[in-house]
GROMACS .gro file of C-alpha atoms in nm:
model
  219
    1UNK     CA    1 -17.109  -8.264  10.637
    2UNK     CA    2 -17.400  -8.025  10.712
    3UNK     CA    3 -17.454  -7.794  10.427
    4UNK     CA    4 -17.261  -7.454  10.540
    5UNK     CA    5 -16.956  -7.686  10.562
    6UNK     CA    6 -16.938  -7.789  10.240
    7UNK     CA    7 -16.945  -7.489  10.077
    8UNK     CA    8 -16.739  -7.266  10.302
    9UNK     CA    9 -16.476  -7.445  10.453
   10UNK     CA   10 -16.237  -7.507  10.178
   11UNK     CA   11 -16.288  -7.081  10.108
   12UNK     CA   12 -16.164  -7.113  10.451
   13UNK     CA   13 -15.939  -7.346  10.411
   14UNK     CA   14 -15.780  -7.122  10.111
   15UNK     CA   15 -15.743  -6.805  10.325
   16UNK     CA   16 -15.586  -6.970  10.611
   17UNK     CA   17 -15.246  -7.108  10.385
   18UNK     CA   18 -15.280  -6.720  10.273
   19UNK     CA   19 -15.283  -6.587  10.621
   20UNK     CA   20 -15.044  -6.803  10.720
   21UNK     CA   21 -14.821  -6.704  10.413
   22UNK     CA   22 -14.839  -6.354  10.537
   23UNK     CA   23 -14.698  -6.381  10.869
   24UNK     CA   24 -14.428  -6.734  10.839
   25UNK     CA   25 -14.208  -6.695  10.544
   26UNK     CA   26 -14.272  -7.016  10.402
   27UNK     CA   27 -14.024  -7.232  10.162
   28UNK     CA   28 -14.273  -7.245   9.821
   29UNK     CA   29 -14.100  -7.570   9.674
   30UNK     CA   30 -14.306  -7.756   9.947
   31UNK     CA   31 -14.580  -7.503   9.997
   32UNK     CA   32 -14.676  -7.486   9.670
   33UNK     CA   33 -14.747  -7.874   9.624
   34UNK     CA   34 -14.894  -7.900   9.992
   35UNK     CA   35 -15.127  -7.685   9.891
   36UNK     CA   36 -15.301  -7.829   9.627
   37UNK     CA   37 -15.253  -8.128   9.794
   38UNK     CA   38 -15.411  -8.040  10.128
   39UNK     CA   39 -15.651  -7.767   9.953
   40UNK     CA   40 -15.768  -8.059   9.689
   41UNK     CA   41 -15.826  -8.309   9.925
   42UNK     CA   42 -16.046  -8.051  10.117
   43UNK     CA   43 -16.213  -7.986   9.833
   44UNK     CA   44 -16.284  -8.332   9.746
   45UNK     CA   45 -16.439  -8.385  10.126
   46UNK     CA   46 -16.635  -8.102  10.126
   47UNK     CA   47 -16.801  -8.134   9.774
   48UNK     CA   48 -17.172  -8.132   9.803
   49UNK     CA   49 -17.236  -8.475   9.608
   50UNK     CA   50 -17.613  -8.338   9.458
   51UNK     CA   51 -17.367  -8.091   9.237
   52UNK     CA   52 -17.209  -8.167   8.936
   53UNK     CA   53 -16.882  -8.068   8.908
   54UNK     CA   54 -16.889  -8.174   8.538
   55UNK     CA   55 -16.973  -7.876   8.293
   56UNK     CA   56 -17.323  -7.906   8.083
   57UNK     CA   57 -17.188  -7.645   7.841
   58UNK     CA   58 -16.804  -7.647   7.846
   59UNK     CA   59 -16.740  -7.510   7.508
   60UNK     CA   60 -16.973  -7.139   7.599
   61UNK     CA   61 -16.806  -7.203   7.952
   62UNK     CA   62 -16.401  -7.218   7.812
   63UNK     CA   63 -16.542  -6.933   7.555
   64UNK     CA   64 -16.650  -6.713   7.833
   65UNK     CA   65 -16.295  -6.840   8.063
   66UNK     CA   66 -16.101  -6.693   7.754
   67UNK     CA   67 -16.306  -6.359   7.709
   68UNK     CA   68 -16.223  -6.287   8.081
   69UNK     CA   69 -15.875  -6.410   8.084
   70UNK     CA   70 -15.874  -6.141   7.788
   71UNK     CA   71 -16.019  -5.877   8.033
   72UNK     CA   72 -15.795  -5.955   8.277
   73UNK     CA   73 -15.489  -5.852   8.108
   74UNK     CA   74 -15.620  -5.531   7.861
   75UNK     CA   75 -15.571  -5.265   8.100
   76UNK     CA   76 -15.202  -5.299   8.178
   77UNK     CA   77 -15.147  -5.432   7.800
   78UNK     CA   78 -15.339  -5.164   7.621
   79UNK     CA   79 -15.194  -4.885   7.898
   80UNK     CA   80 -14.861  -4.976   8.013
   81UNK     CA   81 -14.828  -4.836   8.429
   82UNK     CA   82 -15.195  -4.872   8.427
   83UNK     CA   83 -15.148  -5.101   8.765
   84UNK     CA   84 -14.924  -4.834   8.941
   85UNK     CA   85 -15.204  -4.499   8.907
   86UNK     CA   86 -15.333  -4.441   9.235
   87UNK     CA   87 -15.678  -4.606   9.187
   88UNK     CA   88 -15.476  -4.941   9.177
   89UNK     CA   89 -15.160  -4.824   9.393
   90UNK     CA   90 -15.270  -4.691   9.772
   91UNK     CA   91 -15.271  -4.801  10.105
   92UNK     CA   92 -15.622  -4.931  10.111
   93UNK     CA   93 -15.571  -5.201   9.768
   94UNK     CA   94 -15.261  -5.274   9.812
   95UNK     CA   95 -14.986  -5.294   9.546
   96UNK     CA   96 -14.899  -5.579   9.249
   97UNK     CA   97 -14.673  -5.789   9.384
   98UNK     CA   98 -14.496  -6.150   9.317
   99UNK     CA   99 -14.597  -6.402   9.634
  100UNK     CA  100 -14.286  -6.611   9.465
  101UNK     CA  101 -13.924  -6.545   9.548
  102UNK     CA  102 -13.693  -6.473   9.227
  103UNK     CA  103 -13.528  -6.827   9.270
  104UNK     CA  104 -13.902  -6.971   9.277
  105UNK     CA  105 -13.983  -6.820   8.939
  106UNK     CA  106 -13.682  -7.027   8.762
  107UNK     CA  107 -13.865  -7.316   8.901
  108UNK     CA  108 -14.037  -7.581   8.690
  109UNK     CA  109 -14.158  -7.734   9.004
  110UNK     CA  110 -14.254  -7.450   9.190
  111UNK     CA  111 -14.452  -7.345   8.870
  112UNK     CA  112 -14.617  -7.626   8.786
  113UNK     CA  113 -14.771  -7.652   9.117
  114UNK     CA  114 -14.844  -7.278   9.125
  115UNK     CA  115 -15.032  -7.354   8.794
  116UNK     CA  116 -15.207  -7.610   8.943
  117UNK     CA  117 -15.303  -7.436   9.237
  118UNK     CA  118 -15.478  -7.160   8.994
  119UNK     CA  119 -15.642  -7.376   8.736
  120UNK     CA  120 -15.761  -7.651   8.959
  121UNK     CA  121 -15.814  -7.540   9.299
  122UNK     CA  122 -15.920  -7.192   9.367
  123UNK     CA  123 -16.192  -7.246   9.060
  124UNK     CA  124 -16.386  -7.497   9.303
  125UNK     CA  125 -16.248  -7.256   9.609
  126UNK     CA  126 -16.415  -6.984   9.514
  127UNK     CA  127 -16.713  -7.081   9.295
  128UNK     CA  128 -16.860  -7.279   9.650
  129UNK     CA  129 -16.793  -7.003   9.830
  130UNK     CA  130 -16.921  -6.726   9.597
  131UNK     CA  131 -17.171  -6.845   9.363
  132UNK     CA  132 -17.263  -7.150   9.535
  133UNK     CA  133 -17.265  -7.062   9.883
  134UNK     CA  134 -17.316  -6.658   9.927
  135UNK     CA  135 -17.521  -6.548   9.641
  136UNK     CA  136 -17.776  -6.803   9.787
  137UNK     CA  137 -17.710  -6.735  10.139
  138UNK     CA  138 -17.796  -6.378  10.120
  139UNK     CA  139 -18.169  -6.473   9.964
  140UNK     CA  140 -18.197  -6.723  10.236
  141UNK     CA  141 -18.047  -6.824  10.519
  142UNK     CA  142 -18.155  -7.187  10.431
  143UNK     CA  143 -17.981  -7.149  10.122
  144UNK     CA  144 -17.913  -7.503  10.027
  145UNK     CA  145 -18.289  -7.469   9.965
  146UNK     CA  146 -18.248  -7.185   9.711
  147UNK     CA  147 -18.191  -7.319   9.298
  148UNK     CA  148 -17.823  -7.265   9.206
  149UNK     CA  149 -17.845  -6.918   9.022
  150UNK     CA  150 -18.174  -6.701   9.141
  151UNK     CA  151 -18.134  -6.393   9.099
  152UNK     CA  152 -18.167  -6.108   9.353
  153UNK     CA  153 -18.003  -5.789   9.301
  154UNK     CA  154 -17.914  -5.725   9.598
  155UNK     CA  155 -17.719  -6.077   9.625
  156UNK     CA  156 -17.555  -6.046   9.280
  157UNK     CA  157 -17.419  -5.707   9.373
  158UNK     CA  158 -17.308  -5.787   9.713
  159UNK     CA  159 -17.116  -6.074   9.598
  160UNK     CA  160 -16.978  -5.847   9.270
  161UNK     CA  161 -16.847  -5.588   9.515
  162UNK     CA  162 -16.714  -5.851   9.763
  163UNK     CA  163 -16.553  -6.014   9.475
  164UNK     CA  164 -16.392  -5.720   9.371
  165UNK     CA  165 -16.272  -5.631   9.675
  166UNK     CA  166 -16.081  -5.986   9.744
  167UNK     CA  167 -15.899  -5.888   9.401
  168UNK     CA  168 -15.721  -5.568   9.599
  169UNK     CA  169 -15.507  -5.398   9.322
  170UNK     CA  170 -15.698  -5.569   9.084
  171UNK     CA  171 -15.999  -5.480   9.211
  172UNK     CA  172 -16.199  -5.303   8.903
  173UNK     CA  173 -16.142  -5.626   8.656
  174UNK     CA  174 -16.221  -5.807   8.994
  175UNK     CA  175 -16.548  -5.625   8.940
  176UNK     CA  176 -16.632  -5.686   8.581
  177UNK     CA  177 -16.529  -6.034   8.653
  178UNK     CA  178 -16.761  -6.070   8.941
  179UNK     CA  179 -17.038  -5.967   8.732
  180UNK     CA  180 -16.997  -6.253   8.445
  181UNK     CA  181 -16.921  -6.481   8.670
  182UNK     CA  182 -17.264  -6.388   8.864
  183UNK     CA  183 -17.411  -6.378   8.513
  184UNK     CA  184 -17.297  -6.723   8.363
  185UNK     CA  185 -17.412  -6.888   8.743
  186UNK     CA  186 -17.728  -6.727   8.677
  187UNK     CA  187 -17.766  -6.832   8.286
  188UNK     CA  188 -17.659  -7.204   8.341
  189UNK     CA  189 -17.755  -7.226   8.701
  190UNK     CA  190 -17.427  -7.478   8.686
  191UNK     CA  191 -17.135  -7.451   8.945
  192UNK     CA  192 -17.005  -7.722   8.736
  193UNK     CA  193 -17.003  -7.452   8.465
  194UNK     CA  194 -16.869  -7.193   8.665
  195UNK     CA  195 -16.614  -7.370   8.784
  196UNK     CA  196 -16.516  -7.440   8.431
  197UNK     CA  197 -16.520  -7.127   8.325
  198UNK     CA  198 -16.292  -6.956   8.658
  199UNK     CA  199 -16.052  -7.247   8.584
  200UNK     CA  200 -16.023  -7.160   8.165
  201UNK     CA  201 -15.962  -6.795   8.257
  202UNK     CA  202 -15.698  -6.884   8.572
  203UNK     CA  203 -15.487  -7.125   8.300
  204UNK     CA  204 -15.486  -6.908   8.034
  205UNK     CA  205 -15.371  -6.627   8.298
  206UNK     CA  206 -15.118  -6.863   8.452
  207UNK     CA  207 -14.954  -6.978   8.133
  208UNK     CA  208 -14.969  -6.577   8.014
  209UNK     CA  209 -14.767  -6.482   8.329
  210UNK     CA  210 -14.496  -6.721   8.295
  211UNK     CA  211 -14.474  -6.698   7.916
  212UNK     CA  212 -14.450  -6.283   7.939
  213UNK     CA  213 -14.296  -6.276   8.316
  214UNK     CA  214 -14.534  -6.135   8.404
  215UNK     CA  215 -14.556  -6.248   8.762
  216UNK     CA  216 -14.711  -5.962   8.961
  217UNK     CA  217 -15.061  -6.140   8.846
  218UNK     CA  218 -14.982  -6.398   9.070
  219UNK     CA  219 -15.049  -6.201   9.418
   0.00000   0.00000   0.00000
């Protein structure tokens, strides 16, 4: 696959089941394992085999997964209705919202694959998209040429602000979470690490919403 393909099309891949979600009610005890099964496979395809997808320093990576997991979560835990001020609450962002049905929630089945979903797919979703793909891209347009994490402000702060903006409701921890994200890709010039990292923060998140209910993080 040329170069553009493997770094984009799962991202594409990823909006399309959301799309679709959108407009065909769909029955989530075989959407959610389809997928991660279709998603993963995609994935696996499309990975750019000069990248490692192993991380060369997990334990910094899982500490920096944790700190934004932490992040995350403060606003609505340290101000309760935090999420519903208008900043958060308007016809531009959106609202918080479940994507799962109440019967869906009781689920072990549906969980566990939502889980999965979180923690092991949209990590390598996004980081080829984001980090790997556009914060290159926007240097050059041969981008594959470009070393995993250069730095140009403009890029970093496009991609933070895109980032953000993908997050709708959530969009200002979106924003602090695009910028360590860009940061760590920049440190470790690793998408192995990244992807680490984005997949420590989504399973701490995941097994936080379902431990506290707290399932209008899962959009």
């Amino acid at each position: 696959l040329p170069p553009l393909a493997q770094y984009t099309v799962p991202f594409a891949g990823f909006l399309f089941f959301l799309v679709l979600a959108d407009w065909v009610p769909l029955n989530p005890y075989w959407d959610a394992p389809l997928r991660v099964i279709l998603l993963g496979l995609l994935c696996w395809l499309c990975w750019p085999r000069d990248q490692k997808l192993a991380p060369n320093r997990w334990m910094q990576s899982t500490i920096v997964g944790i700190a934004v997991f932490l992040l995350w979560i403060a606003p609505e835990v340290l101000i309760p209705g935090w999420r519903m001020l208008p900043p958060f609450h308007n016809s531009v962002v959106g609202a918080v919202h479940s994507s799962l049905p109440g019967d869906a929630l009781r689920s072990p089945w549906v969980l566990t694959w939502r889980t999965a979903r979180a923690a092991l797919i949209v990590p390598v979703v996004e980081e080829l998209f984001w980090r790997g793909f556009l914060m290159r891209w926007l240097i050059g347009s041969h981008f594959e040429r470009i070393p995993m994490g250069t730095y140009r402000a403009l890029a970093f702060w496009i991609v933070v602000a895109l980032f953000a903006i993908e997050h709708g409701p959530y969009w200002e921890v979106g924003l602090l979470t695009g910028i360590i994200y860009n940061w760590w890709m920049v440190r470790t010039k690793s998408l192995g690490d990244c992807i680490w990292m984005h997949a420590v923060t989504n399973l701490c998140l995941s097994i936080y919403v379902i431990a506290a209910n707290q399932w209008q993080y899962w959009q």
